[in-house]
CSV table of C-alpha atoms in Angstrom, one decimal:
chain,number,residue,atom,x,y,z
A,1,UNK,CA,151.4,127.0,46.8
A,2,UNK,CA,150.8,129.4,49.8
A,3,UNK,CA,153.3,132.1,50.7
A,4,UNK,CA,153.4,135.7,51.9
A,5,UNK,CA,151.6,138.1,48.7
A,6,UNK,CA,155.2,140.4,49.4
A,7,UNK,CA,157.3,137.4,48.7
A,8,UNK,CA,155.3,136.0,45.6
A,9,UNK,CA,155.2,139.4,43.9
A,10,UNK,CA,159.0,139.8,43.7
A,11,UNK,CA,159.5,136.3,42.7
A,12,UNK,CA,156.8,136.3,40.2
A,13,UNK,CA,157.4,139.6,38.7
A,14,UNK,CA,161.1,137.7,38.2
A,15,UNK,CA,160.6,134.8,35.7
A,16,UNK,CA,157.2,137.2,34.3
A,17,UNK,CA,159.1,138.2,31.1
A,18,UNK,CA,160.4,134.0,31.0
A,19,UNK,CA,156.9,133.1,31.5
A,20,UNK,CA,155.0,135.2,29.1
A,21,UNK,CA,158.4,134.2,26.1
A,22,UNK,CA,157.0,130.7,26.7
A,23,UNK,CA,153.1,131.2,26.1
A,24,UNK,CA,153.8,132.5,22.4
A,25,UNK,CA,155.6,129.8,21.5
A,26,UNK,CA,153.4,127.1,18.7
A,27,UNK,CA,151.3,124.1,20.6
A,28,UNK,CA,153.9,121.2,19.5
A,29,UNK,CA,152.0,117.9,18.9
A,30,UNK,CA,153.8,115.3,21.7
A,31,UNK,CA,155.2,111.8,20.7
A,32,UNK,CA,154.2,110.3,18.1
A,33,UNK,CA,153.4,106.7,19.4
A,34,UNK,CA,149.8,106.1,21.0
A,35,UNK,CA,149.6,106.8,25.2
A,36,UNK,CA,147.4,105.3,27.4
A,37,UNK,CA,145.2,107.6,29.9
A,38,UNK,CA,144.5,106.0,33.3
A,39,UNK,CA,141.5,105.7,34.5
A,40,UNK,CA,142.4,107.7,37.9
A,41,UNK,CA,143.8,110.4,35.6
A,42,UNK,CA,142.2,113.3,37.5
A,43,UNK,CA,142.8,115.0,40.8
A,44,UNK,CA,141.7,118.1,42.5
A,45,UNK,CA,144.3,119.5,45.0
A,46,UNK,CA,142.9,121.3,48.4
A,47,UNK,CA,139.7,118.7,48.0
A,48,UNK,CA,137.8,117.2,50.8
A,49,UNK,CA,138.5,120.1,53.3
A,50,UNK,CA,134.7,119.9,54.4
A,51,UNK,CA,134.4,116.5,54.8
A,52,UNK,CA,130.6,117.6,53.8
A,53,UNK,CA,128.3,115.5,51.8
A,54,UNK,CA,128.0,118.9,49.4
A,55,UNK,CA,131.9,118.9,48.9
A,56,UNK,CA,132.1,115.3,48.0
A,57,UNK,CA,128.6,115.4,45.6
A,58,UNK,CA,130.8,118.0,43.8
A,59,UNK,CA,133.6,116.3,43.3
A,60,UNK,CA,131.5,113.2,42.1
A,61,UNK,CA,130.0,115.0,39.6
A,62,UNK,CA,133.0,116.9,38.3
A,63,UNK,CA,134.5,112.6,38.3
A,64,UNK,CA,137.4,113.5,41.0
A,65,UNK,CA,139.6,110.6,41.5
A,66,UNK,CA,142.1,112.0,43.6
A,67,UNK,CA,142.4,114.6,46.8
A,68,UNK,CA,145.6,116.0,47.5
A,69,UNK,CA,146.2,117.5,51.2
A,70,UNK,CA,149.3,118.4,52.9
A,71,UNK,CA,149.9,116.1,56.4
A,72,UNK,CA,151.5,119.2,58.1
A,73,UNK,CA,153.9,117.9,60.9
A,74,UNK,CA,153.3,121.0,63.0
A,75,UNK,CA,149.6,120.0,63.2
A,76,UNK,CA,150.5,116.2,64.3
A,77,UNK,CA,153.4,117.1,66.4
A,78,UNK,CA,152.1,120.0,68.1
A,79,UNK,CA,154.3,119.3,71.2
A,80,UNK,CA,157.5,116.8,70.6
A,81,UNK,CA,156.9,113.4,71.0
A,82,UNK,CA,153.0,114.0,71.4
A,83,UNK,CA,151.0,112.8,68.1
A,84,UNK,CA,147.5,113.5,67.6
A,85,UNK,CA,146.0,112.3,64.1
A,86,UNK,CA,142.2,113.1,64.9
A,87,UNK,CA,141.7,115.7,62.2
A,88,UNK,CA,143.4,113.9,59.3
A,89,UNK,CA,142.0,110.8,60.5
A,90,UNK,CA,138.9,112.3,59.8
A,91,UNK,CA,139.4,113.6,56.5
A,92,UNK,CA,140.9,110.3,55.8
A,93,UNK,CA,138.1,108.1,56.8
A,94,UNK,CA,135.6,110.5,55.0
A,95,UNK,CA,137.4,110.4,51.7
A,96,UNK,CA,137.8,106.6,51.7
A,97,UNK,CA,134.1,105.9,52.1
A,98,UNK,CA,133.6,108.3,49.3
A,99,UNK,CA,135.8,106.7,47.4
A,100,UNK,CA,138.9,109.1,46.2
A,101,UNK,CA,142.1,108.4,46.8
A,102,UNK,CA,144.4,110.5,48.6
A,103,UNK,CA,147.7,111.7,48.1
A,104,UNK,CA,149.2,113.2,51.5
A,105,UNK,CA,152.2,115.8,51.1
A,106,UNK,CA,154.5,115.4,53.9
A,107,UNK,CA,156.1,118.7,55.4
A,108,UNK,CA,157.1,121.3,56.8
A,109,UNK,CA,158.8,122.2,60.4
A,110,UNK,CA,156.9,121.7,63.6
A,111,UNK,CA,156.6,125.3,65.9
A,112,UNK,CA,159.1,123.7,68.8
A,113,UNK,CA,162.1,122.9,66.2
A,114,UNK,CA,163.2,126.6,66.6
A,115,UNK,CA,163.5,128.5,70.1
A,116,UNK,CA,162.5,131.6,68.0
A,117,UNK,CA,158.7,129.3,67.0
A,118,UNK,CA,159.9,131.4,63.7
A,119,UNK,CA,158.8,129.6,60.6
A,120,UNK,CA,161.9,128.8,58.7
A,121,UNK,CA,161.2,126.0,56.2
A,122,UNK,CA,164.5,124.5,56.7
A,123,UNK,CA,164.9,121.1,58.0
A,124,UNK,CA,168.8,121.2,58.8
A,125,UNK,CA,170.8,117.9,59.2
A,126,UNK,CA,170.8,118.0,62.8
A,127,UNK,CA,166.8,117.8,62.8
A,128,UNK,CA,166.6,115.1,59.7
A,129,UNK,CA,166.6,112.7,62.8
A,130,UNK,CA,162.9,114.9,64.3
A,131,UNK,CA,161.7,115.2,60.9
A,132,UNK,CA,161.7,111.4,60.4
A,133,UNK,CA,160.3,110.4,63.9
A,134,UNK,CA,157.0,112.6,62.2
A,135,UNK,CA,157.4,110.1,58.9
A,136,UNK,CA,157.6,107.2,61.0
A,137,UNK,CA,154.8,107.7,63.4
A,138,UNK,CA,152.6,109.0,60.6
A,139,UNK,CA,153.2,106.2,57.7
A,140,UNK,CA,152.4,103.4,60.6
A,141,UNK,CA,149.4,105.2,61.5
A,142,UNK,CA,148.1,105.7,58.5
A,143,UNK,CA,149.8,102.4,56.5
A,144,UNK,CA,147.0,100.9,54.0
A,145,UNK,CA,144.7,104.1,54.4
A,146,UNK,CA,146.5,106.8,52.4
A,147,UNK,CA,147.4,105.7,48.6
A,148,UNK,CA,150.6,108.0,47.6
A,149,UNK,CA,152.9,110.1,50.2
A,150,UNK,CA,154.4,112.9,48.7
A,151,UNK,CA,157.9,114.3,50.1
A,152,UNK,CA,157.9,118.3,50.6
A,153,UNK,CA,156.3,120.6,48.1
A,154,UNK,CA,158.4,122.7,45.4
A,155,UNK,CA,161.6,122.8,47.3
A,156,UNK,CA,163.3,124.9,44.6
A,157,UNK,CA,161.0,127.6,45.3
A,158,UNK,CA,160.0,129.1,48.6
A,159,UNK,CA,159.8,126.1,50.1
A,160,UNK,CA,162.9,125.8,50.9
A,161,UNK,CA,165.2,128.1,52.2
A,162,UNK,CA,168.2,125.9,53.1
A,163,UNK,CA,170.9,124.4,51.2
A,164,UNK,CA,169.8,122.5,48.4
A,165,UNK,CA,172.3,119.8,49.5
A,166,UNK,CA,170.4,119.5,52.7
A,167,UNK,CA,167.1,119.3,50.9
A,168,UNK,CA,168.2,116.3,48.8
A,169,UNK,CA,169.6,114.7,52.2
A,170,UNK,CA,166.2,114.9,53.7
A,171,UNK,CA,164.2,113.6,50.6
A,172,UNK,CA,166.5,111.0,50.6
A,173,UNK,CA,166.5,109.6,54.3
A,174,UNK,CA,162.6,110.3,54.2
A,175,UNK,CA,162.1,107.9,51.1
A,176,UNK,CA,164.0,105.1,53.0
A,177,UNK,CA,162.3,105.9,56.0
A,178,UNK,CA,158.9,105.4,54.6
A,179,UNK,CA,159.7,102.1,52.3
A,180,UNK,CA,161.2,100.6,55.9
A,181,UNK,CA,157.9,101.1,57.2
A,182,UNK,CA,155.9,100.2,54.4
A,183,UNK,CA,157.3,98.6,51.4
A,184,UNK,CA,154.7,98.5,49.1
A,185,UNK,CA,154.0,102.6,49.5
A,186,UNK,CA,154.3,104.3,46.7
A,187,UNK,CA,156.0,107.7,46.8
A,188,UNK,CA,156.1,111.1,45.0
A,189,UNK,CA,159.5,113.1,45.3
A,190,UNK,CA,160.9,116.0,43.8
A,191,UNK,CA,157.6,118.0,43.6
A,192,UNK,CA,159.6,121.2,41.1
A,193,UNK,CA,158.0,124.0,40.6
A,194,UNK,CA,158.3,124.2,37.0
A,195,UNK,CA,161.2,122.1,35.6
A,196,UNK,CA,164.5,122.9,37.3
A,197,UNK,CA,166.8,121.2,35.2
A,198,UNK,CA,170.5,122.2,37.6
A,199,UNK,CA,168.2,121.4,40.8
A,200,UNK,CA,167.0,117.7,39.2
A,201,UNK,CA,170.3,116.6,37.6
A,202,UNK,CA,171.9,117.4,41.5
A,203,UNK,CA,169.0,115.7,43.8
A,204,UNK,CA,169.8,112.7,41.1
A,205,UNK,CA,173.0,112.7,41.5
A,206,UNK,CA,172.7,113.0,45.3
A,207,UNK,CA,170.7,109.5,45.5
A,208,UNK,CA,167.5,110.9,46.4
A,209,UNK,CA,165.6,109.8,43.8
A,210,UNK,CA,166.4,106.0,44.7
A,211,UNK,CA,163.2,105.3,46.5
A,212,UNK,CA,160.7,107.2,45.0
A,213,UNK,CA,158.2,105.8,43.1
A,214,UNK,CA,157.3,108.7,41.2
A,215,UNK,CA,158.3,112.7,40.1
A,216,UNK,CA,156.3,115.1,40.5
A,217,UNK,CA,156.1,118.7,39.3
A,218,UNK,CA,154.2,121.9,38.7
A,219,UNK,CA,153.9,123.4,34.8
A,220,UNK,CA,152.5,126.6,35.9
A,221,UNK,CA,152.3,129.0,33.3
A,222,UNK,CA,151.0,131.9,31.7
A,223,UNK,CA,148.9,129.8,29.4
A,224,UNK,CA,148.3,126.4,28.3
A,225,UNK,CA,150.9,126.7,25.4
A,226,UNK,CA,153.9,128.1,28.3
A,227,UNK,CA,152.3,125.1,30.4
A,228,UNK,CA,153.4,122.1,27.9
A,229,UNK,CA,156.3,124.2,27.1
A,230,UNK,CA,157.8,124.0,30.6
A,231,UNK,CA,155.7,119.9,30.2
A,232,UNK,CA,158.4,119.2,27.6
A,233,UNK,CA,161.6,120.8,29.6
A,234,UNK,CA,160.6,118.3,32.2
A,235,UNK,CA,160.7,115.3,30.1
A,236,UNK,CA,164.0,116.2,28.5
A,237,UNK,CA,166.1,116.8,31.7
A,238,UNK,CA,164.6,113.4,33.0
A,239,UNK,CA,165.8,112.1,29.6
A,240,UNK,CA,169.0,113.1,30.5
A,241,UNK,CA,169.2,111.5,33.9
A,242,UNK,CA,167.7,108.4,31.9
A,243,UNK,CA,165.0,108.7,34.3
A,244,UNK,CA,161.8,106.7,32.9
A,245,UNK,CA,159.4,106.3,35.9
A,246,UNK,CA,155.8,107.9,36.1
A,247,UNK,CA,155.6,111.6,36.0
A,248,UNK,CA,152.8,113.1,38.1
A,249,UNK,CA,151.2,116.8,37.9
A,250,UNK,CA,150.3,117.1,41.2
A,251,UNK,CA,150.1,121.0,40.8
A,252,UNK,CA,148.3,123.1,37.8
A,253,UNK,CA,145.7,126.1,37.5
A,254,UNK,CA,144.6,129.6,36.5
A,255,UNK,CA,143.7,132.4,38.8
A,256,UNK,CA,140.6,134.0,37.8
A,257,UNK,CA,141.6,137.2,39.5
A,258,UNK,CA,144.3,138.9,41.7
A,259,UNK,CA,147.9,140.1,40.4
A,260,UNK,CA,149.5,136.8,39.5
A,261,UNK,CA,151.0,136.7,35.6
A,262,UNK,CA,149.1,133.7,35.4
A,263,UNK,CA,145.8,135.1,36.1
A,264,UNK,CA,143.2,134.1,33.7
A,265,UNK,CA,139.6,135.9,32.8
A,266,UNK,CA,136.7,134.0,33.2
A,267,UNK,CA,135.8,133.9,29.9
A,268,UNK,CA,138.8,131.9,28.8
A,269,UNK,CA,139.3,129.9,31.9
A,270,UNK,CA,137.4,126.8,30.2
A,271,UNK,CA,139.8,126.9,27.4
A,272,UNK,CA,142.7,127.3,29.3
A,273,UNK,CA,141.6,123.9,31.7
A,274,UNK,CA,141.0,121.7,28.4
A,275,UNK,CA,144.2,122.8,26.6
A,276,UNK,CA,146.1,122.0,29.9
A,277,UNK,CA,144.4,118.7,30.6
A,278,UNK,CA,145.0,117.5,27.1
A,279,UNK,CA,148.2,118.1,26.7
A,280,UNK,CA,149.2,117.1,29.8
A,281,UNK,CA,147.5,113.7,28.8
A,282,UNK,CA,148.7,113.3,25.8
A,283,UNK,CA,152.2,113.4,27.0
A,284,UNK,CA,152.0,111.0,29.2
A,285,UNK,CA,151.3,112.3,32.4
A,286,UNK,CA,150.5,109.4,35.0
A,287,UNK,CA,147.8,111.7,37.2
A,288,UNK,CA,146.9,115.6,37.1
A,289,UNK,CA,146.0,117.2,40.0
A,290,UNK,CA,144.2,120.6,39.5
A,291,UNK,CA,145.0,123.7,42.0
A,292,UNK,CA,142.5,123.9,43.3
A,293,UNK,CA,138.6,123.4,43.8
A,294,UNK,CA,137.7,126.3,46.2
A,295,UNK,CA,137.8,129.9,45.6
A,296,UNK,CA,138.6,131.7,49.0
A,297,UNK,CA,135.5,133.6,48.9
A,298,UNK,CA,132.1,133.3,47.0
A,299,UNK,CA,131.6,134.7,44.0
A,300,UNK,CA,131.2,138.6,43.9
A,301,UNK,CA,132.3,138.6,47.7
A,302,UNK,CA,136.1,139.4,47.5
A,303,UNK,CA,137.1,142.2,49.2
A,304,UNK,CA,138.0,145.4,46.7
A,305,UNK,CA,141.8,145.4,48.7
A,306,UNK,CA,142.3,141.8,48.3
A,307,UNK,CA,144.4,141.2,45.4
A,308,UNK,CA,146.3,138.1,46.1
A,309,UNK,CA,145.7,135.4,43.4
A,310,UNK,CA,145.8,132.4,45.7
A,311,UNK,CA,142.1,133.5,46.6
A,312,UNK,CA,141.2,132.9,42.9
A,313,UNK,CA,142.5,129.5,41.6
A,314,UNK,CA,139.6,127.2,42.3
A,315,UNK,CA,136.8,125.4,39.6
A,316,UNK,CA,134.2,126.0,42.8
A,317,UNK,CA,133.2,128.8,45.0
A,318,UNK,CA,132.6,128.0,48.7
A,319,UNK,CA,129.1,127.4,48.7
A,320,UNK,CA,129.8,124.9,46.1
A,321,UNK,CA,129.0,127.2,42.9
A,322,UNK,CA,131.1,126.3,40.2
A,323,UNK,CA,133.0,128.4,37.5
A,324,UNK,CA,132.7,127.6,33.9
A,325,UNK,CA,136.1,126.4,34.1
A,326,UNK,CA,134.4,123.5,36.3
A,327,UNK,CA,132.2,122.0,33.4
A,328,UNK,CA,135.0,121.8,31.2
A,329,UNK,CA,137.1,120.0,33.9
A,330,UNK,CA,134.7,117.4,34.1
A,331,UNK,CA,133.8,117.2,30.6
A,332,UNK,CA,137.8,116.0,30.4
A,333,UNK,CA,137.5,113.9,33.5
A,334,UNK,CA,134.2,111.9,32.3
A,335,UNK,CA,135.6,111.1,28.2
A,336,UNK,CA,139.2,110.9,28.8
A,337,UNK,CA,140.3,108.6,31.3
A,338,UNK,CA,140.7,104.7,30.1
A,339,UNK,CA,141.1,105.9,26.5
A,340,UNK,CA,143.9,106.3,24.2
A,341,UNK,CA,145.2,109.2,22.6
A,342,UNK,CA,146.1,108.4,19.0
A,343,UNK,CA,148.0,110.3,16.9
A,344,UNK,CA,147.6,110.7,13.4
A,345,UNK,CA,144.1,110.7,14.2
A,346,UNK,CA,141.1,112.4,13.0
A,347,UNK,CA,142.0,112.4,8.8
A,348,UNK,CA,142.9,115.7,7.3
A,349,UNK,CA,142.8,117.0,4.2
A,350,UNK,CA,144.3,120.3,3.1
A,351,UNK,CA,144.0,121.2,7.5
A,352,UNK,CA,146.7,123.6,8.3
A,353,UNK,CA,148.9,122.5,10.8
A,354,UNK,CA,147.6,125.7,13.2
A,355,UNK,CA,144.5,123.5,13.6
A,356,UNK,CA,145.3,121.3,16.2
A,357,UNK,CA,143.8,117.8,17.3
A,358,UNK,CA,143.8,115.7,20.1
A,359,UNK,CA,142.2,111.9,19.5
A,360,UNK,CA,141.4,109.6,22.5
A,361,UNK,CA,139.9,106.7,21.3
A,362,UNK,CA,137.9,103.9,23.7
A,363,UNK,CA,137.4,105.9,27.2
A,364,UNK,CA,135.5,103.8,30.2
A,365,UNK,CA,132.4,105.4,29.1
A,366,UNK,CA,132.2,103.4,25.3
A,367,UNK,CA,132.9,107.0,23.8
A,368,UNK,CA,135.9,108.7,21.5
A,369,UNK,CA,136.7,111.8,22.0
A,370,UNK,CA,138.0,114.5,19.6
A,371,UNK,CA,139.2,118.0,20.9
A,372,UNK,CA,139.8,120.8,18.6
A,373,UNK,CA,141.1,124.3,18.6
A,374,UNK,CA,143.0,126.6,16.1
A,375,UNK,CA,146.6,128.6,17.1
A,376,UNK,CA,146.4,130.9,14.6
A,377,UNK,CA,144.2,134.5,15.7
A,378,UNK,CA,141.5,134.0,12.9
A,379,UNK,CA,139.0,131.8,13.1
A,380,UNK,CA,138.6,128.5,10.2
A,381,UNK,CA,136.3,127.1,8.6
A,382,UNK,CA,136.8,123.1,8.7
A,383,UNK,CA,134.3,120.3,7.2
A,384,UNK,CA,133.8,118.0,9.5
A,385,UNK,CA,132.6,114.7,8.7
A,386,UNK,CA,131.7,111.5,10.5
A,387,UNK,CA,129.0,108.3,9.4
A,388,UNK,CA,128.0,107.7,13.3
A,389,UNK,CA,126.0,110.2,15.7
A,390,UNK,CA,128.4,112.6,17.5
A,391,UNK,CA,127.7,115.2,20.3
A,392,UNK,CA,129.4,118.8,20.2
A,393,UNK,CA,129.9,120.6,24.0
A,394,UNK,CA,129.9,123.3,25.0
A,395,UNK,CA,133.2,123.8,27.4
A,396,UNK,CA,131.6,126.5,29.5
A,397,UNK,CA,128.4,124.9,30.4
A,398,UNK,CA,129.1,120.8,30.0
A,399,UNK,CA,125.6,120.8,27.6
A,400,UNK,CA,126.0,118.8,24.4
A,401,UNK,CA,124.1,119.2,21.1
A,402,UNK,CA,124.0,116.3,18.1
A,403,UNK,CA,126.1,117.1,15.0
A,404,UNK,CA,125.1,116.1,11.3
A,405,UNK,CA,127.0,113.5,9.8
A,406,UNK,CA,128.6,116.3,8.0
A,407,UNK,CA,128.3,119.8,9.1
A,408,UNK,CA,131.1,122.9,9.1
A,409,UNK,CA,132.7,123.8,12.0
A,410,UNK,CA,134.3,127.2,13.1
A,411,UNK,CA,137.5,126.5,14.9
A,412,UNK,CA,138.9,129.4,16.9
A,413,UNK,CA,141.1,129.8,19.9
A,414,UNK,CA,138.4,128.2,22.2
A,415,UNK,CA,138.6,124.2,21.8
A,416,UNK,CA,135.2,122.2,20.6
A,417,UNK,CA,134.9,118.9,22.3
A,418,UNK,CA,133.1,116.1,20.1
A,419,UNK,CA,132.2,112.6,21.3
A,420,UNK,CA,130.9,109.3,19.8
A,421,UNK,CA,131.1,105.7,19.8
A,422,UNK,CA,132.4,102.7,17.4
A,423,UNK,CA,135.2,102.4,15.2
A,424,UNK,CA,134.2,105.1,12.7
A,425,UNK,CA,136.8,107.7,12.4
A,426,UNK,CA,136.3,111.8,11.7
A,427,UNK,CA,137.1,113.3,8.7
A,428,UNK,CA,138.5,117.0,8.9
A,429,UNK,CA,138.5,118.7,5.3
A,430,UNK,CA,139.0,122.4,3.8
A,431,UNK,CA,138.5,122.7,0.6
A,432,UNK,CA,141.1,123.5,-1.8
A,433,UNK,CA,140.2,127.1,-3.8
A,434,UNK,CA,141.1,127.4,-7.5
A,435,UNK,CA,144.6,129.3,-8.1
C-alpha cells in the first residue's frame, strides 16, 4: 500500500466522510452457524525483510504463520530477457527453514517497458505477452518453494491506472499462465481495496476469476466497526456473483501516527487489532495478513516533518521493539487458530445486546477463548461466572492474571480476553433491579 503522500492525501481525504459514516455504525454479530479458524490463520505482511535471526524470533513469538512480499518484476527483470532471482531466493530459502509460508504478490512493470523508464502501472495488452514471460520464468523457478501467488495488489486503487478492462485481461491470462506451469498452485486474485462491488461483478463477468483459487481484499477502515462493515459488503457482492471460494485478508492495519483517517493512538491500537482479528475470524476469513510488522523508524525517532502514515503501520519498531498493539496480535494468533467460534455462546442473562461476545471453543493449544467488549460509551458491570480456572489478559502487555470462579467484570470499549480449558461454559449475568 505504498504510493506518493500527494496522491494518497487527495484520495483519502475523498472516501474520509464514507469511511468515518461506516465506523459508527453497531458491531453486527456474523452468521449464525459455527466457523472453523485455521490453524495458519495469521499473517504479517512486509515480514522476513531481514532475513535476521532477530526478525524471525519476533515473528515466532508473536505465532506468524504467514509472510507476504511483493516479487517485483522490475527487480527480476532488470534488463529484458535477463532474470536474476538471488535476492528473493534468499528470502525464500530463509523463510522456509524458519518455517512460514509465503505468499508472493506478483507485479508491477519492469523500468525497460516504457522508453520514458516512467513508472506507469499499466500493463497494456500489447505488453500482457512481457508481463507473462516474468510469470513464467518466476513460477518455474520458484515451483514447490513459494505456497500462494498473488496477482497485482489493489488494482481498483492506485495500482492501476489503465482501463479496468485491460486489468481483468491481465489477471486473467496470468492465472492461466501460472496453473499451465504449475497446476497444483494456488492463487490469490482480485486483491480490492475495500470491496468494489461495480469493479468485482465486471472482473467476474470478464472470466478472470476462473483460475484463481482464492479473493483477496483489504477492509481498511477507520475503525474496527467501518472494518467488518466494508467485511460484510464483500461477502454480499460475492453472494451475488454466487462466488463461494475462500476469502483472504491479505491487507489490514492502523497507523499509529501520520495524517491518514485511519490513524490510530497508541493507546487504543491493541483494541483496535483484537476487534479486527475477531471479526475477521468469525466471518470466515480463510487467512489475515496484518500491514505490517515494521515501523519505518524506531520509536521516538521520526522526523518532526515526516507525516506520512505508511511510516507508522507496523506491531514492531526496527530494532525489533514491539508496540502494545504486538501483544495483543499474538495473544489472537496463540488462542485462536484451530478453534471454533460458536455462536450463541457464553450464556447471558438480562446482557444487553451492546455487550458483545466472541466464543472460540477448542484452539491447538487445549484452551477456549472468550473476547469481550461493550459498544455502548459507558462502561458495565457484568457477573461473570465459570466452575474451571480461567486467565484474564491484559491486551497491551500479553500478561494474564487467574479469575475467581465468579468475579465482576467491567466491560468498556477496550476488549478483555479470557481463556480456559474443558467443556465448562461461561456464564454472563446482570442482575435485574426492582421496578
Amino acid at each position: 500500500m505504498i504510493f506518493t503522500a500527494a496522491l494518497r492525501k487527495t484520495l483519502y481525504s475523498a472516501f474520509l466522510f464514507f469511511m468515518l459514516f461506516l465506523s459508527c455504525v453497531s458491531t453486527s454479530l456474523p452468521q449464525d452457524s459455527v466457523i472453523g479458524i485455521p490453524k495458519d490463520f495469521f499473517g504479517m505482511v512486509h515480514a522476513g525483510g531481514t532475513r535476521s535471526p532477530e526478525e524471525y524470533q519476533l515473528l515466532g513469538e508473536m505465532e506468524v504463520t504467514w509472510i507476504l512480499s511483493t516479487f517485483y518484476w522490475k527487480n527480476i527483470e532488470r534488463e529484458r530477457d535477463a532474470f536474476d532471482f538471488s535476492s528473493y531466493d534468499h528470502y525464500v530459502d530463509t523463510a522456509r527453514k524458519e518455517g512460514k509460508k509465503i505468499v508472493a504478490v506478483l507485479g508491477y512493470e519492469a523500468p525497460w517497458l516504457y522508453p520514458d523508464g516512467k513508472n506507469k502501472k499499466y500493463i497494456s495488452p500489447d505488453h500482457i505477452p512481457l508481463f507473462l514471460r516474468f510469470v513464467e520464468e518466476t513460477i518455474r523457478h520458484f515451483r514447490g518453494r513459494v505456497d500462494v501467488w498473488s496477482i497485482w495488489n489493489e488494482p481498483n486503487f492506485v495500482f492501476w491506472k489503465g482501463p479496468k478492462k485491460d486489468f481483468f485481461e491481465l489477471s486473467k491470462q496470468t492465472a492461466q499462465k501460472i496453473k499451465e506451469i504449475d497446476p497444483d498452485s494456488y492463487i490469490l486474485g482480485g486483491v480490492f481495496l475495500r470491496a468494489p462491488r461495480g469493479f468485482i461483478k465486471n472482473m467476474h463477468k470478464a472470466g478472470s476469476m476462473e483460475n484463481l483459487d482464492g479473493l483477496a481484499f483489504h477492509p481498511y477502515a477507520t475503525s474496527p466497526l467501518g472494518a467488518m462493515k466494508v467485511h460484510d459488503r464483500f461477502l454480499k457482492t460475492l453472494a451475488e456473483i454466487n462466488y463461494s471460494g475462500p476469502v483472504w485478508i491479505t491487507e489490514v492495519g492502523y497507523p499509529t501516527g501520520g495524517w491518514y483517517p485511519t490513524r490510530v493512538s497508541m493507546d487504543k491500537l491493541p483494541a483496535y487489532v483484537i476487534k479486527t482479528i475477531t471479526g475477521a475470524a468469525a466471518r470466515g476469513s480463510r487467512v489475515l495478513l496484518w500491514y505490517e510488522l515494521f515501523d519505518t523508524h524506531n520509536e521516538g525517532k521520526v522526523p518532526s516533518k515526516k507525516l506520512d502514515s505508511e511510516k507508522y503501520f507496523g506491531l514492531a519498531y526496527p530494532d525489533f521493539s514491539r508496540k502494545n498493539g504486538a501483544w495483543a496480535y499474538e495473544l489472537c494468533a496463540r488462542f485462536l487458530p484451530g478453534s471454533r467460534y460458536t455462536p450463541g455462546l457464553p450464556d447471558r442473562e438480562n446482557v444487553p445486546s451492546d455487550i458483545v461476545s466472541f466464543c472460540f471453543l477448542e484452539g491447538i493449544t487445549g484452551n477456549n477463548t472468550l473476547i469481550l467488549w461493550n459498544d455502548n460509551k459507558r462502561i458495565k458491570q457484568v457477573t461473570f461466572y465459570l466452575p474451571v480456572p480461567s486467565i484474564l489478559y491484559d491486551i497491551s502487555t500479553g500478561r494474564g492474571s487467574p479469575l475467581p470462579v465468579e468475579t465482576i467484570l467491567d466491560i468498556g470499549k477496550n476488549p478483555l480476553f479470557i481463556t480456559w480449558q474443558g467443556t465448562d461454559i461461561p456464564r454472563l449475568s446482570i442482575k435485574k433491579q426492582p421496578n
